[in-house]
XYZ file of C-alpha atoms in Angstrom:
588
model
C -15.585 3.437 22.717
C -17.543 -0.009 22.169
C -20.290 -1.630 24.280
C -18.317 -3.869 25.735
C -16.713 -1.204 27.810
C -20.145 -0.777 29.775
C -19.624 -3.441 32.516
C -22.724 -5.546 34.003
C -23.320 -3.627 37.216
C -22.258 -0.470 36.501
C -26.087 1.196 36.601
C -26.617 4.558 38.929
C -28.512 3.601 41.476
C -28.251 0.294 42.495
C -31.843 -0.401 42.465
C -31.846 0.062 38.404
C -31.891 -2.961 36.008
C -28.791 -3.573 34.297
C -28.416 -1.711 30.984
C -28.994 -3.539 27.413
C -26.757 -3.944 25.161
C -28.938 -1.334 23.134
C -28.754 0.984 26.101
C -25.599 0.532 26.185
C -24.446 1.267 22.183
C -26.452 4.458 22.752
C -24.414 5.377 25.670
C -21.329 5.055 23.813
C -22.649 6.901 20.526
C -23.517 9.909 23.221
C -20.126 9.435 24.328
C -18.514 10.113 20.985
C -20.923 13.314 20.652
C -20.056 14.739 23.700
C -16.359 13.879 23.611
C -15.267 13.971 20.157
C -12.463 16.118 18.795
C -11.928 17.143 22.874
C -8.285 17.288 23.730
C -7.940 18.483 27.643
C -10.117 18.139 30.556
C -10.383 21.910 30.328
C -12.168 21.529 26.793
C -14.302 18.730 28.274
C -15.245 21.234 31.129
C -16.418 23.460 28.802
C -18.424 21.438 26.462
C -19.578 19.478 30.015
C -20.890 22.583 32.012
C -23.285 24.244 29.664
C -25.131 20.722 29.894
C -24.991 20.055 33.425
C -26.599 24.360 33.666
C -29.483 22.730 32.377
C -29.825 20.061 33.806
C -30.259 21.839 36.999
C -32.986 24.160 35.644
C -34.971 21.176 35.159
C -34.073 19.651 38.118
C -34.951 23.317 39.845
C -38.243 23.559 37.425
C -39.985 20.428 39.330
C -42.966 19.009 38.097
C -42.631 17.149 34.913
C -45.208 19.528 33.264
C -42.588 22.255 34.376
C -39.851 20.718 32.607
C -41.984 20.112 29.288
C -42.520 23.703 29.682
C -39.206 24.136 29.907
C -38.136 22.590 26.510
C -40.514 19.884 26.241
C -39.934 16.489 27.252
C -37.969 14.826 24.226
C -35.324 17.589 24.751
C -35.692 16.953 28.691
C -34.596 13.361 27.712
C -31.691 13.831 25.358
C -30.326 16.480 27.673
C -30.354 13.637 30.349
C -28.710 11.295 27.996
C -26.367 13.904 27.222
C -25.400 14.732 30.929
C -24.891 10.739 32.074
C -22.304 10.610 28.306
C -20.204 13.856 29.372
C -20.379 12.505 33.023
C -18.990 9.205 31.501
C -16.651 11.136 28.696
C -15.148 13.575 31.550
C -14.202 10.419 33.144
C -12.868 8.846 30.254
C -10.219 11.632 29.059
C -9.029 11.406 33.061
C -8.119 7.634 33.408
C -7.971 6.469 30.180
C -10.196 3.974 28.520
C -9.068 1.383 31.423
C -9.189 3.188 34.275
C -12.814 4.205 33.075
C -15.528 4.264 35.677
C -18.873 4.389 33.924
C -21.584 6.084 35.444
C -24.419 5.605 33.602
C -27.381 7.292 35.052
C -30.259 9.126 33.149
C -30.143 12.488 35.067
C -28.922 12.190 38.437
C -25.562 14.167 38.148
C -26.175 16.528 40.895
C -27.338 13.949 43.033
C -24.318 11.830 42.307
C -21.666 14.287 43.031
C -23.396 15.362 46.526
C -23.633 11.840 47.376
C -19.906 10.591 46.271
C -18.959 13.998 48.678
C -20.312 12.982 51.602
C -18.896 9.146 51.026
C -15.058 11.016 50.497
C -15.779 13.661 53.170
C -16.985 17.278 51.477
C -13.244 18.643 50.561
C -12.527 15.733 48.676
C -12.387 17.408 44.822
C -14.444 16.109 41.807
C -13.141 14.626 39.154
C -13.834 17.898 36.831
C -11.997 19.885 39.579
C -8.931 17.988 38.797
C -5.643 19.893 38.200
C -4.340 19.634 34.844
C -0.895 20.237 36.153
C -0.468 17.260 38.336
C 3.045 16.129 38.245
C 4.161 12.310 39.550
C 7.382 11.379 40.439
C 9.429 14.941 40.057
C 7.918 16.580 36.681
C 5.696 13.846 34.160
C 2.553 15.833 33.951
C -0.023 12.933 34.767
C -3.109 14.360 32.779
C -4.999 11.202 32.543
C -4.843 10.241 36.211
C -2.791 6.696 35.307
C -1.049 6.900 38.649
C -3.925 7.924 40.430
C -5.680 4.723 38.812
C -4.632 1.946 41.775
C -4.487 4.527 44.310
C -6.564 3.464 47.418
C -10.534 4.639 46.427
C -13.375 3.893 47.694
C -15.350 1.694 45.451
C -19.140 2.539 45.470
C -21.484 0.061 44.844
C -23.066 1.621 41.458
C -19.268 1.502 39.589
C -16.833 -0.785 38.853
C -13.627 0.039 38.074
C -11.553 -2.185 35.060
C -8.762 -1.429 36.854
C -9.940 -3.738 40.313
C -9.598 -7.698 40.820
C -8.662 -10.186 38.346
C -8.809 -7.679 35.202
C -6.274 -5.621 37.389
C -3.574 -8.225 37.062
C -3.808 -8.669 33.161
C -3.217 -5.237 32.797
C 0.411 -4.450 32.373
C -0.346 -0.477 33.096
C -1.625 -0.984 36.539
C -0.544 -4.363 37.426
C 2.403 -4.665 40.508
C 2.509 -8.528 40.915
C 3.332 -9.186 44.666
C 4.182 -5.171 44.938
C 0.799 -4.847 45.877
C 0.452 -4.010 49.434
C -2.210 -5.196 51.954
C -4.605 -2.361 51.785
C -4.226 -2.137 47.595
C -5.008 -6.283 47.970
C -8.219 -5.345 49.715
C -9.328 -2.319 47.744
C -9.233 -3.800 44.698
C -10.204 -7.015 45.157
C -7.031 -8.810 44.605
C -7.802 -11.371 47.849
C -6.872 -14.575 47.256
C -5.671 -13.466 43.506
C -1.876 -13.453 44.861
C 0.448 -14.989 47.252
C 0.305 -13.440 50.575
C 4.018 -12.620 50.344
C 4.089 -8.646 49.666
C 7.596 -7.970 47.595
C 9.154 -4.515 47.119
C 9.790 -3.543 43.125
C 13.589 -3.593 44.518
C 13.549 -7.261 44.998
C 11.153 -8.550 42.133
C 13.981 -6.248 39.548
C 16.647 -8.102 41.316
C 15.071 -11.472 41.108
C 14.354 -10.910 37.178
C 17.850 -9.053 36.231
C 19.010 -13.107 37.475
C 16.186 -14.628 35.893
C 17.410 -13.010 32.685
C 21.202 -13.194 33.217
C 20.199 -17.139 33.323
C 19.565 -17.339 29.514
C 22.441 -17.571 27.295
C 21.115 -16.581 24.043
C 19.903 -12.876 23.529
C 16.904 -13.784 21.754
C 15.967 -15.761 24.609
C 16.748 -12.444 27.099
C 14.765 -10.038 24.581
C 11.568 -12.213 24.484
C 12.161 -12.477 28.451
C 11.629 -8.318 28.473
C 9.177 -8.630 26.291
C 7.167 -11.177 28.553
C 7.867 -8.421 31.447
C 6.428 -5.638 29.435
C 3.590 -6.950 28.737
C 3.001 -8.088 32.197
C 3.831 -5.468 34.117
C 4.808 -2.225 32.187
C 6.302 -0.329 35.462
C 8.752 -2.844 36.691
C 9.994 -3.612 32.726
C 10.838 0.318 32.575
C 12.357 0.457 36.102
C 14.456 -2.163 35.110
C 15.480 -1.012 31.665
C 16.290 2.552 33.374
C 18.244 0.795 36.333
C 20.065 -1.682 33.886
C 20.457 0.638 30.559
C 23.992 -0.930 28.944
C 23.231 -3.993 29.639
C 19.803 -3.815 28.295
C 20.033 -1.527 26.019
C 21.273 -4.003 23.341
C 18.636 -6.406 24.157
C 15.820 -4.352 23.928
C 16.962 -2.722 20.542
C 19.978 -3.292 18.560
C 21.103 -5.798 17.675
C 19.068 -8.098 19.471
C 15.792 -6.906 17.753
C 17.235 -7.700 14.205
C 17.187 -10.995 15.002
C 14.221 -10.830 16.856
C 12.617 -9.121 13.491
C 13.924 -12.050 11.666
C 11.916 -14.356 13.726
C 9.222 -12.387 15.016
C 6.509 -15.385 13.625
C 8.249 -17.536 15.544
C 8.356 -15.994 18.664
C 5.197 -13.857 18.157
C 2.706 -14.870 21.163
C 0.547 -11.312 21.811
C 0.434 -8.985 19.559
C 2.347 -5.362 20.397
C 1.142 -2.027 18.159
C -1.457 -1.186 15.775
C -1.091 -3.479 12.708
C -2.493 -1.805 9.485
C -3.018 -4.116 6.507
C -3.956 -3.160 2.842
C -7.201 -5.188 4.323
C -7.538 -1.910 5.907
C -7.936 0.468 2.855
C -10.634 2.935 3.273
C -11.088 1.853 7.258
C -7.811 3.320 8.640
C -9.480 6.023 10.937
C -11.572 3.240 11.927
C -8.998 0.751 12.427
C -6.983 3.822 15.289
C -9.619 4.158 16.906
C -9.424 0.625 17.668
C -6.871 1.280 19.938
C -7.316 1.931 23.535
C -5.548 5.003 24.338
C -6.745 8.405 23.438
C -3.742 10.729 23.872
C -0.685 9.581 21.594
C 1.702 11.854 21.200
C 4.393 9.852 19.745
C 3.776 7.143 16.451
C 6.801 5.326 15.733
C 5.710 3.778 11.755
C 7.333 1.625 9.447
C 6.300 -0.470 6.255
C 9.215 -2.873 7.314
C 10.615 -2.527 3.811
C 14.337 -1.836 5.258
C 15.043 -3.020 8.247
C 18.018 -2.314 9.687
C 20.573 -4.175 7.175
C 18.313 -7.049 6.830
C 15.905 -5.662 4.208
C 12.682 -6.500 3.731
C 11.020 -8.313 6.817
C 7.246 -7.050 5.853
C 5.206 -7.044 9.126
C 7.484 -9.122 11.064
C 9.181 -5.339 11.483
C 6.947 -4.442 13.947
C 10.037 -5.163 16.491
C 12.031 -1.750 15.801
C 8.721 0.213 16.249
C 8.014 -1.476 19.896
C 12.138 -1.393 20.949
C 12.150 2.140 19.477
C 9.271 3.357 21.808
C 10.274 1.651 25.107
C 13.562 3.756 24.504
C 11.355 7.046 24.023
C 10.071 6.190 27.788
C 13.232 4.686 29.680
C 15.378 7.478 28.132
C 13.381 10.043 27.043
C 10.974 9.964 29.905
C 7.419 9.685 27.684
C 4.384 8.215 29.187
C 4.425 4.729 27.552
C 0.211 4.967 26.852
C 1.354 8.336 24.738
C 3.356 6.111 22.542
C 2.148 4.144 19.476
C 4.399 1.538 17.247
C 2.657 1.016 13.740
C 3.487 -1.290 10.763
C 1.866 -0.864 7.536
C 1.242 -4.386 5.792
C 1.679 -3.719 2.317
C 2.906 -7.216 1.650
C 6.621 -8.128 1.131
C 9.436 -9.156 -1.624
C 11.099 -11.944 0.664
C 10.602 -15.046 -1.012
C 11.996 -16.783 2.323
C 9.183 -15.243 4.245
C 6.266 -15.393 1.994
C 7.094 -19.186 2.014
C 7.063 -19.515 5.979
C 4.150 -20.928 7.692
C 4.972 -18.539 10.732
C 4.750 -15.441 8.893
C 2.277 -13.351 10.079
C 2.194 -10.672 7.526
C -0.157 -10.714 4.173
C 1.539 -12.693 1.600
C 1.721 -11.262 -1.324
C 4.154 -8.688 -2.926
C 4.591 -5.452 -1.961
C 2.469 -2.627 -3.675
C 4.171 -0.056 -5.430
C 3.346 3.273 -7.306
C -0.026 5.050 -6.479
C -1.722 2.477 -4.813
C 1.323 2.673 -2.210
C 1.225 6.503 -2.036
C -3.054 6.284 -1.394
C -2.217 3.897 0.964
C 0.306 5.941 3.121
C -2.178 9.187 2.335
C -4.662 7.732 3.601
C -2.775 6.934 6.980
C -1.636 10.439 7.158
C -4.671 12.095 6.995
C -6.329 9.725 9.318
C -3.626 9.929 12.188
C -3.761 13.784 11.931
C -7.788 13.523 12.224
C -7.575 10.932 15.203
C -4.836 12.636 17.108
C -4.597 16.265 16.051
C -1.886 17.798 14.543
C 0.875 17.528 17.259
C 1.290 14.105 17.320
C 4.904 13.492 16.083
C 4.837 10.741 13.491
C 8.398 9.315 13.167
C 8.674 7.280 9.814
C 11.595 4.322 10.594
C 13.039 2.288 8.071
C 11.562 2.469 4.806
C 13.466 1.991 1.670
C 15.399 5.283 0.801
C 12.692 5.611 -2.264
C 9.781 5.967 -0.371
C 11.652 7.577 2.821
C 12.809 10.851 1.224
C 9.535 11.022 -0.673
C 7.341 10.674 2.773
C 9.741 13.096 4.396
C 9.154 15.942 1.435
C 5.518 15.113 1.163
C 4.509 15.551 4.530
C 7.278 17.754 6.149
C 5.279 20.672 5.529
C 1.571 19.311 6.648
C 2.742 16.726 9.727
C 5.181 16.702 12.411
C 7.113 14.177 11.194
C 10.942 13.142 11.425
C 12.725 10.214 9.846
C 15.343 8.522 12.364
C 17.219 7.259 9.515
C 17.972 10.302 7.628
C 17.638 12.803 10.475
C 18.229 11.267 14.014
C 21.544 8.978 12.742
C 22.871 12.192 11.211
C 22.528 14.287 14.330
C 24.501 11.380 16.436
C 27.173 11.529 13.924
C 27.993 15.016 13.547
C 28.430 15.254 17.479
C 30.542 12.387 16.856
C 32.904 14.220 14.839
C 32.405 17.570 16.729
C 33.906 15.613 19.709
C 36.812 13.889 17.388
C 37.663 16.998 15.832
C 38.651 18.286 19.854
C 40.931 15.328 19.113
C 42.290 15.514 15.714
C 42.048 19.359 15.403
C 40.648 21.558 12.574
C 37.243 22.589 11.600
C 34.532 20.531 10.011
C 35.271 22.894 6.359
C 39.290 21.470 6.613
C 38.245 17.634 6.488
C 37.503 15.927 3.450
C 34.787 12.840 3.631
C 34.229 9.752 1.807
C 31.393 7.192 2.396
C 30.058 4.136 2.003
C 26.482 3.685 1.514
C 24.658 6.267 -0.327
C 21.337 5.556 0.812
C 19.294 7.074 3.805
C 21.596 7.595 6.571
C 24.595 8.109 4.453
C 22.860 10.980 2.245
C 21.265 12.200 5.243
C 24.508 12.375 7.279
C 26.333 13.879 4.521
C 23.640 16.566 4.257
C 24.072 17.577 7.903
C 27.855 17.811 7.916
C 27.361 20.353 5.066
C 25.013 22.305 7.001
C 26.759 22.568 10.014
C 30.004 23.234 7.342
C 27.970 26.031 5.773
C 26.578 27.744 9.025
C 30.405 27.819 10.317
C 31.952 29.575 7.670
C 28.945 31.191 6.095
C 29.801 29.191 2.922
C 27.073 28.258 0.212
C 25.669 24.240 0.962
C 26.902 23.708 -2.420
C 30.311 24.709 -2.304
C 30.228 22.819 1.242
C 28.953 19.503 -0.546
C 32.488 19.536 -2.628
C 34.064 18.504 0.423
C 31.891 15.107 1.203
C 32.332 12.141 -1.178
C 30.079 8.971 -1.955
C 30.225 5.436 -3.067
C 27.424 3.177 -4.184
C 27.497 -0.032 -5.292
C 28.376 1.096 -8.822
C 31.294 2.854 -7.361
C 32.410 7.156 -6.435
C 29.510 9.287 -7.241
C 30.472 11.745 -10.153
C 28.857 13.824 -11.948
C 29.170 11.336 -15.498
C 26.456 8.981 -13.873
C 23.958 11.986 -12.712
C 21.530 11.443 -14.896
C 20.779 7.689 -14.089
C 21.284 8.361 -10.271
C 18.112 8.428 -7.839
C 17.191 12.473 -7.084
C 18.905 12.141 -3.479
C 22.154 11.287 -4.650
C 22.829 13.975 -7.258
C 23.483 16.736 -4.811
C 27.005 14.406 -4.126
C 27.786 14.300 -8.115
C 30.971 15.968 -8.168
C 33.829 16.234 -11.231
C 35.668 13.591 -11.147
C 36.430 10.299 -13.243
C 35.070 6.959 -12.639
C 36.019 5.051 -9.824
C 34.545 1.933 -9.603
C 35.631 0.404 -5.819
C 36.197 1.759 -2.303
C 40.343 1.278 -2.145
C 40.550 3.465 -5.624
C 38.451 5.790 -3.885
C 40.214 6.115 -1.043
C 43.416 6.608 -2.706
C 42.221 8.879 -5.021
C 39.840 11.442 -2.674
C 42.321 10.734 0.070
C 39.696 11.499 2.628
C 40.521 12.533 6.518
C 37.087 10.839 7.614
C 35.803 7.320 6.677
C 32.167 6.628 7.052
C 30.135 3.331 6.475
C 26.961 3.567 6.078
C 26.499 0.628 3.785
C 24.931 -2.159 5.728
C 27.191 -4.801 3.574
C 29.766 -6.398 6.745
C 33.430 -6.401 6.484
C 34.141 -3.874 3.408
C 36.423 -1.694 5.572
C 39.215 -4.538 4.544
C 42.969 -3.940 5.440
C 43.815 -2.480 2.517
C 41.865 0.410 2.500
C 42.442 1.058 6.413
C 45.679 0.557 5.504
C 45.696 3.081 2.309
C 43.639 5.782 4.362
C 46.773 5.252 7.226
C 49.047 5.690 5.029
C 48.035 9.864 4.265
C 46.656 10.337 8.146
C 48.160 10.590 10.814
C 45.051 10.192 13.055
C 42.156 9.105 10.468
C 38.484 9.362 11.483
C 36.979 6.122 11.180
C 33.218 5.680 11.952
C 31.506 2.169 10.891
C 28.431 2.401 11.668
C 26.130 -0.595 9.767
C 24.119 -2.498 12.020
C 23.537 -4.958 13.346
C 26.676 -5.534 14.259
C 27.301 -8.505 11.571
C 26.945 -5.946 9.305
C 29.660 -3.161 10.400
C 32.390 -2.504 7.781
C 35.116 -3.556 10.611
C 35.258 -4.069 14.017
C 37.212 -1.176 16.311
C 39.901 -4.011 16.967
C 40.549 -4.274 13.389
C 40.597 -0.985 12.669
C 42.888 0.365 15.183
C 45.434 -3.303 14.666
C 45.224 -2.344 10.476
C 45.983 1.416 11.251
C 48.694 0.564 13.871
C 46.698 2.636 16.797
C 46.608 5.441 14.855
C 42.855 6.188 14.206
C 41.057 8.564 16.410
C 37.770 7.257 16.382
C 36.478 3.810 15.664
C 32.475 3.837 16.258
C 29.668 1.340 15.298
C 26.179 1.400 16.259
C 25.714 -0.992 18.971
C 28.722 1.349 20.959
């Protein structure tokens, strides 16, 4: 991937000079040509063997006159230079850039893999004989060998592993702190690196879990995890998994809004791929930057929305980092298959562009074509880098660029917007499960929101969906029965032609109404959601007002962070005297 990968002794055999740094760039340009574009260790077997066939024939062919008769001895040459890269690249795609163990040697191959049998004993299986299939730990398929990496191996004395010694405990994939037993201390040079106390993970989760339960802010808690994760990846997931409600909040909402808010303060090592308009016309260069060659997951955002704070430019690379570390504690993905992204396009917060923490560009945020090259541009290089699988989810960008992304590329990408799409899903079960409560079908409920932006729209599109799959109804006629209000009041079909393309599918007839309470008391709606981000507009009166025509009204608040939810569920249920079903905001 660079030179520097190419450590200082890592020539095959010992008795070799150390490579140059030209030797070395070579190496890793042979690397790319052997590797590129090669997704499985079955694809590297076949681009690997055909090479390593003829390499044999020369070996077989004997004299050097032999092999220039053979294909002369420039070709001799490059296939040598080609075997040592795919020996190197085969590697590579099995441990991961960090776990690499380069083998540079100009034609050897053979002889390496006889001699590295007899070290492990002949039924000991080559690298290239590894089973794609490998499961750890009940079912995680374990395709780049990661927890095979600190396994006990032999070290020979022509390779060094990154994963050994001092480099070992910097790096939060591998790294086990006193976990480390006796035998790992000794294999992988680690002597004298640690106390001699050997911990289980049991006790060192205990012992942080108090460490943390110390602090008495939760910004000081969240930087605390993120401290742990980037220290020692495996013991910050076991403890998240072990300790899920009471980190949960921590690690993501609504801890990381304020954490977003401050990220320049608090920022110490960087997290994620950071993309700047610095970047235009280098973005394929700028991923391959990063050290992990199988993502399967990209978690992106331009930081233009987040949450109900707005516009935090690059300081929003928080919800990409909490969102991913819930993909692996809860959704069980490897965390190296997991990429957070911000794209720096600059920002509109005065507050921020004036802060001598900010860590963002400062300047104001790019608009019209430039900002659609800019994401294109991203696109296509992500797809190029990472194939066409990789799910890119887009997460809080302003409702005008969010729907437009999510039409754009819905057809070309995997791709999947959490705040139109995922918050929609999580609601409609929400009501399923009320309705067992309240009774009726979805079609026999009448809606009215709050917030007609990305969630709300997006909500309101599902619950006509599901409405129109159930009774085989047009979406259109299903639509009738979901109401909005913006901040200019009840969508009708009077203000269609100034409203944004997303809302008009929620114009209905209907005369102006310019404020939640008339709305309420007009639509007289059996469900009441806020999707609004503005704190404490669920007042009395209109709990009150929607009480007064339910007997058990459907009440779902759901702005975040939580300083921003349109009531609290004691409010609610003291305002509608106990009588509303469901009372639900984001952080529950």
């Amino acid at each position: 991937h660079k030179p520097t990968t190419f450590q200082a002794s890592t020539c095959f055999p010992p008795p070799r000079s150390t490579p140059s740094a030209a030797g070395a760039r070579r190496l890793a340009v042979a690397v790319r040509a052997v590797a590129g574009g090669v997704r499985s260790a079955a694809a590297m077997r076949a681009r690997f063997l055909p090479l390593l066939a003829r390499q044999w024939q020369h070996r077989a062919s004997g004299s050097s006159g032999a092999r220039r008769g053979c294909c002369g001895r420039h070709q001799c040459g490059e296939t040598r230079r080609g075997l040592a890269a795919a020996a190197a690249a085969a590697r590579w795609w099995h441990v991961g850039r960090r776990g690499f163990v380069a083998s540079v040697e100009a034609g050897a191959k053979g002889e390496m893999e006889s001699t590295m049998k007899e070290i492990r004993g002949g039924g000991a299986p080559c690298v290239l004989d590894m089973d794609d299939a490998a499961t750890v730990g009940g079912g995680v398929e374990d395709t780049y060998g990661e927890d095979r990496a600190t396994e006990e191996q032999l070290v020979t004395p022509w390779t060094v592993s990154v994963a050994s010694g001092y480099n070992l405990l910097r790096d939060p994939r591998y790294n086990k702190g006193l976990a480390f037993t006796e035998k790992e201390r000794e294999t992988h040079y680690l002597r004298g690196l640690l106390p001699p106390a050997v911990t289980s993970q049991e006790l060192q989760e205990r012992k942080i879990m108090h460490n943390i339960r110390q602090y008495q802010l939760p910004l000081q808690r969240y930087m605390a995890m993120m401290d742990l994760q980037e220290g020692n990846e495996r013991l910050f997931y076991k403890l998240l998994i072990d300790n899920v409600e009471e980190l949960l909040p921590i690690v993501y909402t609504p801890t990381v809004g304020e954490a977003c808010q401050k990220y320049g303060s608090i920022f110490s090592r960087p997290q994620g791929l950071y993309i700047s308009l610095k970047e235009k016309g280098k973005i394929l260069e700028v991923l391959k930057n990063w050290p992990e060659r199988s993502i399967q997951v990209i978690v992106v955002t331009d930081g233009e929305r987040i949450l109900g704070l707005g516009d935090l430019g690059c300081q929003g690379m928080g919800i990409p980092v909490g969102k991913l570390s819930l993909y692996t504690a809860l959704g069980g993905v490897r965390p190296s298959a997991c990429l957070p992204i911000t794209l720096d396009v600059g920002t509109n917060n005065e507050e921020l562009l004036n802060d001598e923490f900010y860590i963002g560009l400062r300047q104001r945020r790019v608009t019209g074509q430039e900002y659609a090259d800019f994401l294109h541009e991203f696109m296509a290089a992500v797809k190029q880098n990472y194939g066409e699988k990789v799910l890119i989810q887009f997460e809080d960008f302003a409702n005008h660029n969010a729907f437009d992304l999510l039409a754009r590329y819905g057809t070309t990408h995997l791709v999947f917007n959490d705040d139109i799409q995922g918050t929609a899903s999580v609601v409609l079960a929400g009501l399923v499960a009320a309705l067992k409560l309240v009774g009726g079908t979805l079609a026999e409920h009448t809606y009215l929101f709050l917030g007609a932006g990305e969630a709300g729209t997006g909500i309101a599109e599902l619950i006509a969906l599901e409405m129109s799959r159930q009774t085989k109804t047009p979406i259109d006629e299903c639509r009738k029965k979901i109401w909005l209000v913006d901040s200019k009041g009840l969508i009708v079909s009077t203000r269609k032609e100034s409203l944004q393309h997303f809302k008009k599918p929620w114009a209905h007839e209907h005369e102006h109404v310019g404020n939640l309470l008339d709305a309420v008391n007009a639509i007289k709606p059996t469900v009441l959601i806020g999707t609004s981000g503005k704190g404490q507009t669920f007042t009395q009166e209109v709990v009150e007002a929607i009480s007064s025509f339910n007997e058990m009204p459907i009440i779902l608040a759901l702005s975040n962070p939580t300083s921003q939810a349109e009531c609290t569920a004691e409010q609610a249920y003291t305002w509608s005297k106990g009588s509303s079903s469901v009372c639900n905001w984001k952080p529950i």
